[in-house]
Short mmCIF file of C-alpha atoms in Angstrom, two decimals:
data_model
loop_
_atom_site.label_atom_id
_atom_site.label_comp_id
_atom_site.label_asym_id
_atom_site.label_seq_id
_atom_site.Cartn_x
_atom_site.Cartn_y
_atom_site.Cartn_z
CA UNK E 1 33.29 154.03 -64.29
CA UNK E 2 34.39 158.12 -63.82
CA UNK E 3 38.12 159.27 -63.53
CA UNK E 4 38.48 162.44 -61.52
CA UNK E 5 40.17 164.79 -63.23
CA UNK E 6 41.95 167.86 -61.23
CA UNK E 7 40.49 170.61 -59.88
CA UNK E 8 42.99 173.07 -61.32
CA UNK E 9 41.88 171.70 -64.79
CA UNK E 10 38.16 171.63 -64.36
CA UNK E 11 36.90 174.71 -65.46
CA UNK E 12 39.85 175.43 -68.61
CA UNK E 13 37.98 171.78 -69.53
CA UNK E 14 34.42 173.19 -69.73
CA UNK E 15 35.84 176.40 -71.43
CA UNK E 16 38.03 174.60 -74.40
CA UNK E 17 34.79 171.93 -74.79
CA UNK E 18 32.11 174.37 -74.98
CA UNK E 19 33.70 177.23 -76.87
CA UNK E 20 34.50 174.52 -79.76
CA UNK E 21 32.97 176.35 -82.63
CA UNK E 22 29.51 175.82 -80.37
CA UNK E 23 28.74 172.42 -81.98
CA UNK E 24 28.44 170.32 -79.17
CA UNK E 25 26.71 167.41 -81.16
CA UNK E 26 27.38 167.60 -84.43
CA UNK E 27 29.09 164.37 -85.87
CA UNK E 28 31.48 165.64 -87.59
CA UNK E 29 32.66 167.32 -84.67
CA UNK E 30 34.58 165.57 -81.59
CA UNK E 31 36.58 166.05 -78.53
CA UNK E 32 40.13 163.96 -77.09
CA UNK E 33 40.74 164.67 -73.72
CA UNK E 34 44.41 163.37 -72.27
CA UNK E 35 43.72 163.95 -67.79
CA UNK E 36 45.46 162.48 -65.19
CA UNK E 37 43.92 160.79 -62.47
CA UNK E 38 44.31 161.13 -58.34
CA UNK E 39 45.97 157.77 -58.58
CA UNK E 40 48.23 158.51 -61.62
CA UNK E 41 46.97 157.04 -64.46
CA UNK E 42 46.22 158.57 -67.76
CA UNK E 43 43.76 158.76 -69.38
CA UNK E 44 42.34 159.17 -72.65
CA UNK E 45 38.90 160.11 -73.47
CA UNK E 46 37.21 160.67 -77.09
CA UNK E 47 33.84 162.23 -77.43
CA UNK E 48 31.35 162.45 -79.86
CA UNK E 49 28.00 162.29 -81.39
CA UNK E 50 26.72 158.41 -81.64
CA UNK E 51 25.70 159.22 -85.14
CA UNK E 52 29.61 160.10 -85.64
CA UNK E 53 30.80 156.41 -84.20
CA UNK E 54 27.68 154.88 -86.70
CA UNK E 55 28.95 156.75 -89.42
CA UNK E 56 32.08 155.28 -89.58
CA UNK E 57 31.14 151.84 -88.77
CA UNK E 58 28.44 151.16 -90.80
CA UNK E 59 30.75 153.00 -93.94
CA UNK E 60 33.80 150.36 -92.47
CA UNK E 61 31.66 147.07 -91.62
CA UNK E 62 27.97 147.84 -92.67
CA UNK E 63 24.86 147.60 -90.74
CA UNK E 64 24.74 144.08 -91.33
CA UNK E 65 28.28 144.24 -89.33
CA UNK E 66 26.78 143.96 -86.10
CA UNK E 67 23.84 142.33 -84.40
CA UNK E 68 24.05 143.56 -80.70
CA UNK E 69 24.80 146.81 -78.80
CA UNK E 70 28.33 144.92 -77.56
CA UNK E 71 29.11 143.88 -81.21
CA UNK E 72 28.93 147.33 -81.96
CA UNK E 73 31.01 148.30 -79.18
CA UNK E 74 33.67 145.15 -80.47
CA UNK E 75 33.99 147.11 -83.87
CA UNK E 76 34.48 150.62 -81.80
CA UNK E 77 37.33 149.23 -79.71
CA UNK E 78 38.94 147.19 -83.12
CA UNK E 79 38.12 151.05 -84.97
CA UNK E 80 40.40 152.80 -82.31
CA UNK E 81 43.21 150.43 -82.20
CA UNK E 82 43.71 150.61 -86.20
CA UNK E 83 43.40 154.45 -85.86
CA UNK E 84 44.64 155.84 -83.13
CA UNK E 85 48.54 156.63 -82.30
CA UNK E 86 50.91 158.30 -79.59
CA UNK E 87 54.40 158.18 -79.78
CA UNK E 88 56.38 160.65 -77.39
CA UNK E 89 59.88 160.93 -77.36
CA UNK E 90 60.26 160.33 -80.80
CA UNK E 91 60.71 156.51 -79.95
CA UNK E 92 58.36 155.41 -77.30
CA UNK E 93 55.31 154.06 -78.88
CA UNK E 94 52.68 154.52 -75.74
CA UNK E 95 50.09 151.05 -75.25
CA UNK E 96 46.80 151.58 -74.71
CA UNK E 97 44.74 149.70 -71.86
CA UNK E 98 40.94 147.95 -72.39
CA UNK E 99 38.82 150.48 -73.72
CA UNK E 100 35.49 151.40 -72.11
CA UNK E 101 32.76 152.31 -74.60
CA UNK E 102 30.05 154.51 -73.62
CA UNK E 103 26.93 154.87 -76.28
CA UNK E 104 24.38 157.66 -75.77
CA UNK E 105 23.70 160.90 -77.76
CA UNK E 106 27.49 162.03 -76.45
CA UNK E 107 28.95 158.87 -76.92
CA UNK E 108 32.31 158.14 -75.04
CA UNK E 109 35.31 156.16 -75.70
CA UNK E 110 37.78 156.01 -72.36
CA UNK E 111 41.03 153.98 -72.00
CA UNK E 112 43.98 154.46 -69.85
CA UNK E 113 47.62 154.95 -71.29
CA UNK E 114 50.23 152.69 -70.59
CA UNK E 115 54.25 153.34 -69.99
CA UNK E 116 54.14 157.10 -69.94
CA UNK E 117 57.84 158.16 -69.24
CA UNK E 118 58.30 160.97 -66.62
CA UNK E 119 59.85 163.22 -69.20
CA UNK E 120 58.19 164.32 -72.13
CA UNK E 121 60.04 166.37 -74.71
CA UNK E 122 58.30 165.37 -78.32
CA UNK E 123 55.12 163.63 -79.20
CA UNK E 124 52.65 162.43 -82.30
CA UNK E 125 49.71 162.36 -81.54
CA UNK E 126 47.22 160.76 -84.56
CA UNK E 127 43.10 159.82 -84.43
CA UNK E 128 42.07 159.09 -88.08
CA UNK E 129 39.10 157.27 -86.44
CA UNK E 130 36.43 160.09 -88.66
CA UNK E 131 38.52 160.75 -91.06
CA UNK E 132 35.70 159.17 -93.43
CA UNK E 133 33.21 161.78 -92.74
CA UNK E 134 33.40 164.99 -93.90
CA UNK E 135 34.88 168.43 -92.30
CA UNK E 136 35.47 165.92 -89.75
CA UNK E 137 37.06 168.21 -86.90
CA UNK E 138 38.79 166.89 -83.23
CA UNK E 139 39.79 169.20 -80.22
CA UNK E 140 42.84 167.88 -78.68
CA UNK E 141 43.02 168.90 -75.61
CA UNK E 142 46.11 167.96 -73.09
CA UNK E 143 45.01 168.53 -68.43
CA UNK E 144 48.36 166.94 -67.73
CA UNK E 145 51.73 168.76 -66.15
CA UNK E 146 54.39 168.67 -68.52
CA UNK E 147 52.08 168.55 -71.97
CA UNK E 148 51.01 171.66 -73.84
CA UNK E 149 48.35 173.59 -72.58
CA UNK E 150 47.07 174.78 -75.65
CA UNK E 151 44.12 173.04 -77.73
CA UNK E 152 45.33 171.87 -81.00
CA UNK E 153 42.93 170.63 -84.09
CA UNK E 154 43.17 167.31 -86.02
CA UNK E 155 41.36 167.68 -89.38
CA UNK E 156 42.15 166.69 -93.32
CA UNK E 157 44.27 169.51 -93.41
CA UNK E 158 47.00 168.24 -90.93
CA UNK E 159 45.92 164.91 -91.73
CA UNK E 160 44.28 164.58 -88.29
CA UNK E 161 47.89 164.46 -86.68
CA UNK E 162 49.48 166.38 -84.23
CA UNK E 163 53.23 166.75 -83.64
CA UNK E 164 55.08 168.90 -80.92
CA UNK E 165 58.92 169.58 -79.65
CA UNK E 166 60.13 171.01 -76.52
CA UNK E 167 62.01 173.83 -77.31
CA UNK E 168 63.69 176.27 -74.76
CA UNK E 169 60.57 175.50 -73.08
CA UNK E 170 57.83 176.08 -75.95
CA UNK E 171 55.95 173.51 -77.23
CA UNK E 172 56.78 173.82 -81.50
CA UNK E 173 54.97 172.19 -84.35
CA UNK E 174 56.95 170.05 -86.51
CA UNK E 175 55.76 169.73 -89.99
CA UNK E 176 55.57 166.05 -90.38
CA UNK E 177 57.73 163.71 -91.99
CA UNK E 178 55.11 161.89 -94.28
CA UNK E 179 54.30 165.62 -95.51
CA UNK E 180 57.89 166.31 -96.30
CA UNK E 181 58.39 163.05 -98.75
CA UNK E 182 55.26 164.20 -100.03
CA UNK E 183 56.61 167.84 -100.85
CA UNK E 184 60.17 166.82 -102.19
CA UNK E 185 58.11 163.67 -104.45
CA UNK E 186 56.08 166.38 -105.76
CA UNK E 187 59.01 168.39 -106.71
CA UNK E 188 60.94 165.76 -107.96
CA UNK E 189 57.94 164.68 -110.43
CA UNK E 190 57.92 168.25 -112.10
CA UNK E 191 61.81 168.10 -112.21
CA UNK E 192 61.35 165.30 -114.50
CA UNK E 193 58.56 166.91 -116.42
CA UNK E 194 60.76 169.96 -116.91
CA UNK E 195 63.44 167.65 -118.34
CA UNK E 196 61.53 165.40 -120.31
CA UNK E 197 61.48 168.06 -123.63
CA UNK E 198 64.98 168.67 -123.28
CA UNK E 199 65.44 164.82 -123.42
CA UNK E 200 63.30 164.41 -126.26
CA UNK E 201 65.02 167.07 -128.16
CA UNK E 202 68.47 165.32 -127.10
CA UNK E 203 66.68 162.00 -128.62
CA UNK E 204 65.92 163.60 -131.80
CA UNK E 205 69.36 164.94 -132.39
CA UNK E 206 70.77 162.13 -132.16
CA UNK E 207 68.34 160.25 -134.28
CA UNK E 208 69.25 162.87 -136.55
CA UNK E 209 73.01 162.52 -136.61
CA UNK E 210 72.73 158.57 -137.28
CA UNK E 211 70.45 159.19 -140.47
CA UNK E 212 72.69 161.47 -142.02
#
């Protein structure tokens, strides 16, 4: 099954792929490729090493998970849908069609995307599928008119999450929501250890007063 992916797009492809820290194969190193095809649907395509895919499975389900080359594949396409997430718009939560598995040393996962609106002007993009495996690293990178052009990187740091606005015509990265209540929580809990000796003193006083 091969998608064509434009002309216009083809080479900026082989440049972003290949000039990806020059690790073509490593596992914890892989690729997510949004194209368009001739006919208009979109497409999705994740790339990696097959000991990346194995890695997470047999960590998720063990060996002893899977019998057959197609089981494996089963677990793969049940991995992706627990994993994998693209909202745009700030509302629309996108569907994802069947997904084709491909196993080899570059192992491929392809699937098209459903209900795309025609305007785009926000979207979260998140693949925790090897978020297991360490330094795990994943190119994002976006061939389609109307999405940035530039190739962004989901790893532990950003919590293998992208998330972009529109602006005056610039694509912006908004720091994410789940990392804000994280932020204020953490400020809140040394707010209350910064006020727990002045409430113990306050205690004691008044301990004090009812003994005299």
């Amino acid at each position: 099954m091969r998608y064509k992916i434009r002309k216009q797009w083809f080479f900026m492809l082989v440049m972003i792929i290949t000039s990806f820290d020059g690790h073509a194969h490593q596992p914890d190193l892989s690729t997510a490729v949004l194209s368009k095809t001739d006919t208009g649907k979109y497409i999705l395509q994740i790339t990696t090493s097959l000991s990346a895919f194995e890695g997470e499975i047999d960590y998720l389900y063990s060996k002893e998970g899977y019998k057959t080359p197609e089981d494996f594949k089963k677990l793969v396409v049940d991995h992706f849908h627990k994993n994998v997430f693209f909202i745009v718009n700030e509302k629309d939560t996108l569907k994802f069609g069947k997904p084709l598995i491909i196993l080899g040393h570059e192992s491929k996962l392809i699937v098209e995307i459903l209900n795309i609106p025609k305007k785009i002007f926000a979207f979260y993009f998140k693949n925790t599928m090897f978020k297991d495996m360490p330094h795990n690293q994943m190119a994002m990178i976006m061939l389609v008119d109307g999405f940035p052009k530039a190739q962004y990187v989901l790893e532990n740091t950003n919590e293998q999450t992208v998330q972009l606005e529109l602006k005056k015509g610039t694509w912006i990265a908004v720091e994410k929501t789940e990392l804000i209540i994280k932020k204020y929580s953490l400020i809140l809990f040394f707010l209350l250890l910064l006020t727990m000796p002045w409430l113990y003193v306050r205690f004691i006083d008044k301990k004090h007063l009812k003994t005299q």
